[in-house]
PDB file of C-alpha atoms in Angstrom:
ATOM      1  CA  ASP M   1     107.952  59.331  33.047  1.00 56.00           C
ATOM      2  CA  ALA M   2     108.746  56.598  34.958  1.00 63.00           C
ATOM      3  CA  LYS M   3     106.408  53.532  34.465  1.00 87.00           C
ATOM      4  CA  THR M   4     104.359  51.258  36.871  1.00 93.00           C
ATOM      5  CA  THR M   5     103.353  47.811  36.658  1.00 95.00           C
ATOM      6  CA  GLN M   6     100.166  46.655  37.854  1.00 97.00           C
ATOM      7  CA  PRO M   7      98.355  43.352  37.545  1.00 97.00           C
ATOM      8  CA  ASN M   8      95.671  43.155  34.834  1.00 96.00           C
ATOM      9  CA  SER M   9      92.971  41.781  37.147  1.00 97.00           C
ATOM     10  CA  MET M  10      92.075  40.892  40.541  1.00 98.00           C
ATOM     11  CA  GLU M  11      89.240  39.685  42.410  1.00 97.00           C
ATOM     12  CA  SER M  12      87.963  40.026  45.746  1.00 96.00           C
ATOM     13  CA  ASN M  13      84.948  39.148  48.040  1.00 96.00           C
ATOM     14  CA  GLU M  14      82.307  41.751  49.113  1.00 97.00           C
ATOM     15  CA  GLU M  15      83.296  43.521  52.531  1.00 96.00           C
ATOM     16  CA  GLU M  16      86.821  42.015  52.614  1.00 96.00           C
ATOM     17  CA  PRO M  17      90.203  44.120  52.444  1.00 96.00           C
ATOM     18  CA  VAL M  18      91.840  44.609  49.209  1.00 97.00           C
ATOM     19  CA  HIS M  19      95.333  45.163  48.634  1.00 98.00           C
ATOM     20  CA  LEU M  20      96.311  46.315  44.831  1.00 98.00           C
ATOM     21  CA  PRO M  21      99.978  46.454  44.184  1.00 98.00           C
ATOM     22  CA  CYS M  22     102.237  48.345  41.874  1.00 97.00           C
ATOM     23  CA  ASN M  23     105.659  48.164  41.146  1.00 96.00           C
ATOM     24  CA  HIS M  24     107.523  51.464  40.039  1.00 94.00           C
ATOM     25  CA  SER M  25     111.286  50.480  39.877  1.00 93.00           C
ATOM     26  CA  THR M  26     112.386  53.419  38.472  1.00 90.00           C
ATOM     27  CA  ILE M  27     110.642  56.127  40.309  1.00 91.00           C
ATOM     28  CA  SER M  28     112.304  59.317  40.836  1.00 88.00           C
ATOM     29  CA  GLY M  29     112.989  61.351  44.059  1.00 87.00           C
ATOM     30  CA  THR M  30     110.281  64.158  42.768  1.00 85.00           C
ATOM     31  CA  ASP M  31     107.598  61.620  41.502  1.00 89.00           C
ATOM     32  CA  TYR M  32     104.385  61.742  43.522  1.00 91.00           C
ATOM     33  CA  ILE M  33     102.205  58.340  43.484  1.00 93.00           C
ATOM     34  CA  HIS M  34      98.700  58.858  42.522  1.00 93.00           C
ATOM     35  CA  TRP M  35      96.282  56.360  42.270  1.00 96.00           C
ATOM     36  CA  TYR M  36      92.825  56.779  40.228  1.00 96.00           C
ATOM     37  CA  ARG M  37      89.967  54.259  39.477  1.00 97.00           C
ATOM     38  CA  GLN M  38      87.476  54.675  36.803  1.00 97.00           C
ATOM     39  CA  LEU M  39      84.311  52.814  37.026  1.00 95.00           C
ATOM     40  CA  PRO M  40      82.544  51.943  33.586  1.00 91.00           C
ATOM     41  CA  SER M  41      81.676  55.004  30.926  1.00 92.00           C
ATOM     42  CA  GLN M  42      82.672  57.480  33.815  1.00 95.00           C
ATOM     43  CA  GLY M  43      85.930  59.977  33.959  1.00 96.00           C
ATOM     44  CA  PRO M  44      88.454  58.844  36.365  1.00 96.00           C
ATOM     45  CA  GLU M  45      88.103  59.451  39.959  1.00 95.00           C
ATOM     46  CA  TYR M  46      90.778  60.616  42.464  1.00 94.00           C
ATOM     47  CA  VAL M  47      91.557  58.090  45.236  1.00 96.00           C
ATOM     48  CA  ILE M  48      94.707  59.324  47.137  1.00 95.00           C
ATOM     49  CA  HIS M  49      98.567  59.994  46.469  1.00 93.00           C
ATOM     50  CA  GLY M  50     101.791  60.352  48.268  1.00 93.00           C
ATOM     51  CA  LEU M  51     105.272  60.663  48.087  1.00 92.00           C
ATOM     52  CA  THR M  52     107.140  58.633  50.975  1.00 93.00           C
ATOM     53  CA  SER M  53     104.636  57.870  54.002  1.00 92.00           C
ATOM     54  CA  ASN M  54     101.878  55.999  53.988  1.00 94.00           C
ATOM     55  CA  VAL M  55      98.331  57.977  53.558  1.00 95.00           C
ATOM     56  CA  ASN M  56      95.027  57.305  54.789  1.00 96.00           C
ATOM     57  CA  ASN M  57      91.695  58.768  53.545  1.00 94.00           C
ATOM     58  CA  ARG M  58      88.129  58.383  53.339  1.00 92.00           C
ATOM     59  CA  MET M  59      88.365  55.911  50.741  1.00 92.00           C
ATOM     60  CA  ALA M  60      91.492  54.158  51.164  1.00 96.00           C
ATOM     61  CA  SER M  61      95.024  53.894  52.264  1.00 97.00           C
ATOM     62  CA  LEU M  62      98.200  54.026  50.441  1.00 98.00           C
ATOM     63  CA  ALA M  63     100.964  51.877  51.804  1.00 98.00           C
ATOM     64  CA  ILE M  64     104.572  53.179  50.407  1.00 97.00           C
ATOM     65  CA  ALA M  65     107.616  50.855  50.350  1.00 97.00           C
ATOM     66  CA  GLU M  66     110.759  52.423  52.168  1.00 95.00           C
ATOM     67  CA  ASP M  67     112.694  52.291  48.793  1.00 95.00           C
ATOM     68  CA  ARG M  68     109.703  53.681  47.015  1.00 95.00           C
ATOM     69  CA  LYS M  69     109.851  50.991  44.329  1.00 95.00           C
ATOM     70  CA  SER M  70     106.594  49.831  44.841  1.00 96.00           C
ATOM     71  CA  SER M  71     103.142  50.789  46.765  1.00 97.00           C
ATOM     72  CA  THR M  72     100.235  49.045  47.936  1.00 98.00           C
ATOM     73  CA  LEU M  73      96.717  50.415  47.197  1.00 98.00           C
ATOM     74  CA  ILE M  74      94.398  49.374  50.433  1.00 98.00           C
ATOM     75  CA  LEU M  75      90.787  49.397  50.414  1.00 97.00           C
ATOM     76  CA  HIS M  76      89.855  48.369  53.789  1.00 95.00           C
ATOM     77  CA  ARG M  77      86.048  46.608  53.089  1.00 95.00           C
ATOM     78  CA  ALA M  78      85.376  46.280  49.415  1.00 96.00           C
ATOM     79  CA  THR M  79      81.795  46.937  48.397  1.00 96.00           C
ATOM     80  CA  LEU M  80      80.352  46.190  45.023  1.00 96.00           C
ATOM     81  CA  ARG M  81      80.497  49.978  44.392  1.00 95.00           C
ATOM     82  CA  ASP M  82      84.536  49.519  44.234  1.00 97.00           C
ATOM     83  CA  ALA M  83      84.733  47.436  41.256  1.00 97.00           C
ATOM     84  CA  ALA M  84      86.511  49.461  38.790  1.00 97.00           C
ATOM     85  CA  VAL M  85      89.718  49.810  36.909  1.00 97.00           C
ATOM     86  CA  TYR M  86      92.388  51.069  39.313  1.00 98.00           C
ATOM     87  CA  TYR M  87      95.463  53.233  37.841  1.00 97.00           C
ATOM     88  CA  CYS M  88      98.637  53.780  39.595  1.00 96.00           C
ATOM     89  CA  ILE M  89     100.300  56.692  37.985  1.00 92.00           C
ATOM     90  CA  LEU M  90     103.642  58.591  38.854  1.00 89.00           C
ATOM     91  CA  ARG M  91     103.979  62.310  38.365  1.00 83.00           C
ATOM     92  CA  TYR M  92     106.110  65.103  38.948  1.00 73.00           C
ATOM     93  CA  ASN M  93     104.512  67.378  41.431  1.00 61.00           C
ATOM     94  CA  GLY M  94     106.506  69.927  41.077  1.00 47.00           C
ATOM     95  CA  GLY M  95     104.839  73.485  40.379  1.00 46.00           C
ATOM     96  CA  SER M  96     102.749  73.179  37.401  1.00 50.00           C
ATOM     97  CA  GLN M  97     104.563  70.315  35.714  1.00 56.00           C
ATOM     98  CA  GLY M  98     103.837  66.847  35.294  1.00 66.00           C
ATOM     99  CA  ASN M  99     100.820  65.127  33.540  1.00 77.00           C
ATOM    100  CA  LEU M 100      98.904  62.174  34.187  1.00 84.00           C
ATOM    101  CA  ILE M 101      99.995  59.053  31.768  1.00 83.00           C
ATOM    102  CA  PHE M 102      97.779  56.552  32.440  1.00 87.00           C
ATOM    103  CA  GLY M 103      98.853  52.446  31.955  1.00 88.00           C
ATOM    104  CA  LYS M 104      96.175  49.539  31.971  1.00 91.00           C
ATOM    105  CA  GLY M 105      95.541  49.682  35.506  1.00 96.00           C
ATOM    106  CA  THR M 106      94.236  46.684  37.313  1.00 97.00           C
ATOM    107  CA  LYS M 107      90.457  45.453  36.888  1.00 97.00           C
ATOM    108  CA  LEU M 108      88.739  44.909  40.034  1.00 98.00           C
ATOM    109  CA  SER M 109      86.154  42.729  40.469  1.00 98.00           C
ATOM    110  CA  VAL M 110      84.070  42.410  43.716  1.00 97.00           C
ATOM    111  CA  LYS M 111      81.979  39.191  44.433  1.00 96.00           C
ATOM    112  CA  PRO M 112      78.903  39.662  46.644  1.00 94.00           C
TER     113      PRO M 112
ATOM    114  CA  GLY X   1      86.707  66.425  45.821  1.00 68.00           C
ATOM    115  CA  ALA X   2      86.564  69.232  43.269  1.00 77.00           C
ATOM    116  CA  VAL X   3      84.062  68.861  40.741  1.00 91.00           C
ATOM    117  CA  VAL X   4      84.628  69.035  37.082  1.00 95.00           C
ATOM    118  CA  SER X   5      81.463  69.098  34.382  1.00 96.00           C
ATOM    119  CA  GLN X   6      81.637  68.431  30.718  1.00 97.00           C
ATOM    120  CA  HIS X   7      78.649  69.003  28.323  1.00 97.00           C
ATOM    121  CA  PRO X   8      77.480  67.628  26.300  1.00 97.00           C
ATOM    122  CA  SER X   9      77.628  63.880  28.003  1.00 97.00           C
ATOM    123  CA  TRP X  10      76.923  62.234  24.584  1.00 97.00           C
ATOM    124  CA  VAL X  11      76.694  63.596  20.846  1.00 97.00           C
ATOM    125  CA  ILE X  12      75.724  61.937  17.403  1.00 97.00           C
ATOM    126  CA  CYS X  13      76.748  63.774  14.614  1.00 96.00           C
ATOM    127  CA  LYS X  14      77.377  63.283  10.947  1.00 97.00           C
ATOM    128  CA  SER X  15      80.582  62.670   9.013  1.00 97.00           C
ATOM    129  CA  GLY X  16      82.133  66.004   8.108  1.00 97.00           C
ATOM    130  CA  THR X  17      80.704  68.221  10.866  1.00 97.00           C
ATOM    131  CA  SER X  18      82.387  69.618  13.810  1.00 97.00           C
ATOM    132  CA  VAL X  19      81.201  69.229  17.293  1.00 97.00           C
ATOM    133  CA  LYS X  20      82.621  71.125  20.520  1.00 97.00           C
ATOM    134  CA  ILE X  21      82.742  69.727  23.828  1.00 98.00           C
ATOM    135  CA  GLU X  22      83.021  72.139  27.144  1.00 97.00           C
ATOM    136  CA  CYS X  23      84.928  71.437  29.998  1.00 96.00           C
ATOM    137  CA  ARG X  24      84.283  73.474  33.208  1.00 96.00           C
ATOM    138  CA  SER X  25      85.619  73.509  36.592  1.00 94.00           C
ATOM    139  CA  LEU X  26      83.078  74.030  39.135  1.00 93.00           C
ATOM    140  CA  ASP X  27      84.735  75.053  42.244  1.00 89.00           C
ATOM    141  CA  PHE X  28      87.846  75.728  41.731  1.00 89.00           C
ATOM    142  CA  GLN X  29      90.231  77.735  39.269  1.00 91.00           C
ATOM    143  CA  ALA X  30      92.144  75.267  36.757  1.00 90.00           C
ATOM    144  CA  THR X  31      95.333  76.580  35.957  1.00 87.00           C
ATOM    145  CA  THR X  32      95.833  73.562  33.616  1.00 90.00           C
ATOM    146  CA  MET X  33      93.415  71.586  31.690  1.00 93.00           C
ATOM    147  CA  PHE X  34      94.009  68.193  29.893  1.00 94.00           C
ATOM    148  CA  TRP X  35      91.880  66.525  27.179  1.00 96.00           C
ATOM    149  CA  TYR X  36      92.309  62.850  26.948  1.00 96.00           C
ATOM    150  CA  ARG X  37      90.540  60.288  24.671  1.00 97.00           C
ATOM    151  CA  GLN X  38      89.458  56.582  25.561  1.00 96.00           C
ATOM    152  CA  PHE X  39      88.397  53.767  22.753  1.00 95.00           C
ATOM    153  CA  PRO X  40      86.571  50.630  24.115  1.00 92.00           C
ATOM    154  CA  LYS X  41      88.421  48.444  26.513  1.00 90.00           C
ATOM    155  CA  GLN X  42      91.738  50.739  26.273  1.00 93.00           C
ATOM    156  CA  SER X  43      93.205  53.371  28.725  1.00 93.00           C
ATOM    157  CA  LEU X  44      92.827  56.781  28.711  1.00 94.00           C
ATOM    158  CA  MET X  45      95.511  58.567  26.009  1.00 94.00           C
ATOM    159  CA  LEU X  46      96.329  62.219  26.689  1.00 93.00           C
ATOM    160  CA  MET X  47      95.694  64.418  23.626  1.00 95.00           C
ATOM    161  CA  ALA X  48      96.977  67.873  24.930  1.00 93.00           C
ATOM    162  CA  THR X  49      97.656  70.239  27.869  1.00 91.00           C
ATOM    163  CA  SER X  50      96.416  73.709  27.819  1.00 89.00           C
ATOM    164  CA  ASN X  51      97.275  76.701  30.095  1.00 86.00           C
ATOM    165  CA  GLU X  52      94.778  79.497  30.463  1.00 81.00           C
ATOM    166  CA  GLY X  53      95.447  82.156  28.030  1.00 79.00           C
ATOM    167  CA  SER X  54      98.030  79.830  26.339  1.00 83.00           C
ATOM    168  CA  LYS X  55      98.105  77.812  23.324  1.00 86.00           C
ATOM    169  CA  ALA X  56      97.524  74.146  23.967  1.00 91.00           C
ATOM    170  CA  THR X  57     100.661  71.453  24.090  1.00 91.00           C
ATOM    171  CA  TYR X  58      99.659  68.516  21.835  1.00 94.00           C
ATOM    172  CA  GLU X  59     100.862  65.150  22.389  1.00 92.00           C
ATOM    173  CA  GLN X  60     102.487  63.436  19.819  1.00 92.00           C
ATOM    174  CA  GLY X  61     100.616  62.269  16.954  1.00 93.00           C
ATOM    175  CA  VAL X  62      97.581  64.360  17.592  1.00 94.00           C
ATOM    176  CA  GLU X  63      96.081  66.873  14.867  1.00 94.00           C
ATOM    177  CA  LYS X  64      96.270  70.046  16.368  1.00 93.00           C
ATOM    178  CA  ASP X  65      94.107  71.292  13.528  1.00 95.00           C
ATOM    179  CA  LYS X  66      91.493  68.741  13.901  1.00 96.00           C
ATOM    180  CA  PHE X  67      91.067  68.900  17.870  1.00 97.00           C
ATOM    181  CA  LEU X  68      91.106  72.617  18.498  1.00 95.00           C
ATOM    182  CA  ILE X  69      91.513  73.815  22.385  1.00 94.00           C
ATOM    183  CA  ASN X  70      90.661  76.960  23.617  1.00 90.00           C
ATOM    184  CA  HIS X  71      91.311  77.874  27.554  1.00 88.00           C
ATOM    185  CA  ALA X  72      89.777  80.830  27.621  1.00 82.00           C
ATOM    186  CA  SER X  73      89.354  81.427  31.381  1.00 89.00           C
ATOM    187  CA  LEU X  74      90.072  79.702  34.369  1.00 90.00           C
ATOM    188  CA  THR X  75      87.082  77.676  34.784  1.00 93.00           C
ATOM    189  CA  LEU X  76      86.590  76.548  30.853  1.00 93.00           C
ATOM    190  CA  SER X  77      88.034  74.691  28.184  1.00 94.00           C
ATOM    191  CA  THR X  78      86.590  73.418  25.061  1.00 95.00           C
ATOM    192  CA  LEU X  79      87.693  70.609  22.693  1.00 97.00           C
ATOM    193  CA  THR X  80      86.448  70.926  18.704  1.00 97.00           C
ATOM    194  CA  VAL X  81      86.465  68.179  17.073  1.00 97.00           C
ATOM    195  CA  THR X  82      86.782  69.609  13.291  1.00 97.00           C
ATOM    196  CA  SER X  83      85.424  67.839  10.336  1.00 96.00           C
ATOM    197  CA  ALA X  84      84.448  64.157  12.337  1.00 97.00           C
ATOM    198  CA  HIS X  85      84.886  60.978  10.628  1.00 96.00           C
ATOM    199  CA  PRO X  86      83.859  57.767  12.287  1.00 96.00           C
ATOM    200  CA  GLU X  87      87.238  57.013  13.525  1.00 96.00           C
ATOM    201  CA  ASP X  88      87.246  60.118  15.694  1.00 97.00           C
ATOM    202  CA  SER X  89      84.292  58.327  17.773  1.00 97.00           C
ATOM    203  CA  SER X  90      85.644  57.845  21.010  1.00 97.00           C
ATOM    204  CA  PHE X  91      85.139  58.696  24.859  1.00 97.00           C
ATOM    205  CA  TYR X  92      86.489  62.151  25.443  1.00 98.00           C
ATOM    206  CA  ILE X  93      87.353  63.393  28.923  1.00 97.00           C
ATOM    207  CA  CYS X  94      88.709  66.410  30.135  1.00 97.00           C
ATOM    208  CA  SER X  95      90.701  66.838  33.377  1.00 95.00           C
ATOM    209  CA  ALA X  96      91.407  70.039  35.264  1.00 93.00           C
ATOM    210  CA  ARG X  97      94.258  71.219  38.194  1.00 89.00           C
ATOM    211  CA  HIS X  98      95.147  74.027  40.024  1.00 86.00           C
ATOM    212  CA  TYR X  99      99.120  73.867  40.597  1.00 77.00           C
ATOM    213  CA  ARG X 100      99.838  71.134  43.083  1.00 68.00           C
ATOM    214  CA  VAL X 101      96.096  69.690  44.088  1.00 72.00           C
ATOM    215  CA  PRO X 102      95.002  66.527  42.343  1.00 85.00           C
ATOM    216  CA  GLN X 103      94.038  66.397  39.159  1.00 89.00           C
ATOM    217  CA  TYR X 104      90.318  65.757  38.713  1.00 93.00           C
ATOM    218  CA  PHE X 105      88.372  64.556  35.792  1.00 96.00           C
ATOM    219  CA  GLY X 106      84.871  65.115  33.887  1.00 97.00           C
ATOM    220  CA  PRO X 107      82.510  62.302  33.594  1.00 97.00           C
ATOM    221  CA  GLY X 108      83.101  62.421  29.894  1.00 97.00           C
ATOM    222  CA  THR X 109      81.719  62.829  26.340  1.00 98.00           C
ATOM    223  CA  ARG X 110      80.893  59.994  24.325  1.00 97.00           C
ATOM    224  CA  LEU X 111      80.976  60.980  20.420  1.00 98.00           C
ATOM    225  CA  THR X 112      79.535  58.854  17.561  1.00 97.00           C
ATOM    226  CA  VAL X 113      80.486  60.070  14.480  1.00 97.00           C
ATOM    227  CA  LEU X 114      77.858  58.501  11.706  1.00 96.00           C
TER     228      LEU X 114
END
């Protein structure tokens, strides 16, 4: 599986936007970009995923570079409940193949 | 999003005993289920993948005789830790997926072996 690189940690102020970067220079054409987050002592929570075009949902936006070698998860207004470890994961989405392999992720701290 | 439950949420057992953890997909049929393990301050590590009615596929280094996985139906998978020892103490998380939809995770089970 292609690897991703994320900063170990980031800080944000409450109610401000947060841009979480992810580099995936070895991404293949069939890899989808998935983002999950994990709060302490909980299972990961699905945030968003995309292939080539930017994606929006109620939780966040995903901006994908034109060459697909990087992407950015955007939280439009951070809240204290958004403090978590955010994982950027590549997964082959063809049929039933492809497992989610977790890296170290980015620990996001949100200051009131 | 879809709901995946786990039971129990935490369990304490004596060394040498076996522990069974259940994982259920509550509102969808899971064609594939996954089991992960997470040690403190570490990321999730995939242990095994199972498809309904088939034998599980274990990741390298995971002992299949120690971690028994049964995926008997499209909504239920179980992980049995046999002859548990203190080093098996960890946070066990299951996940479920139906073909191409996102993979959804359970809340996790904290296992402590005394």
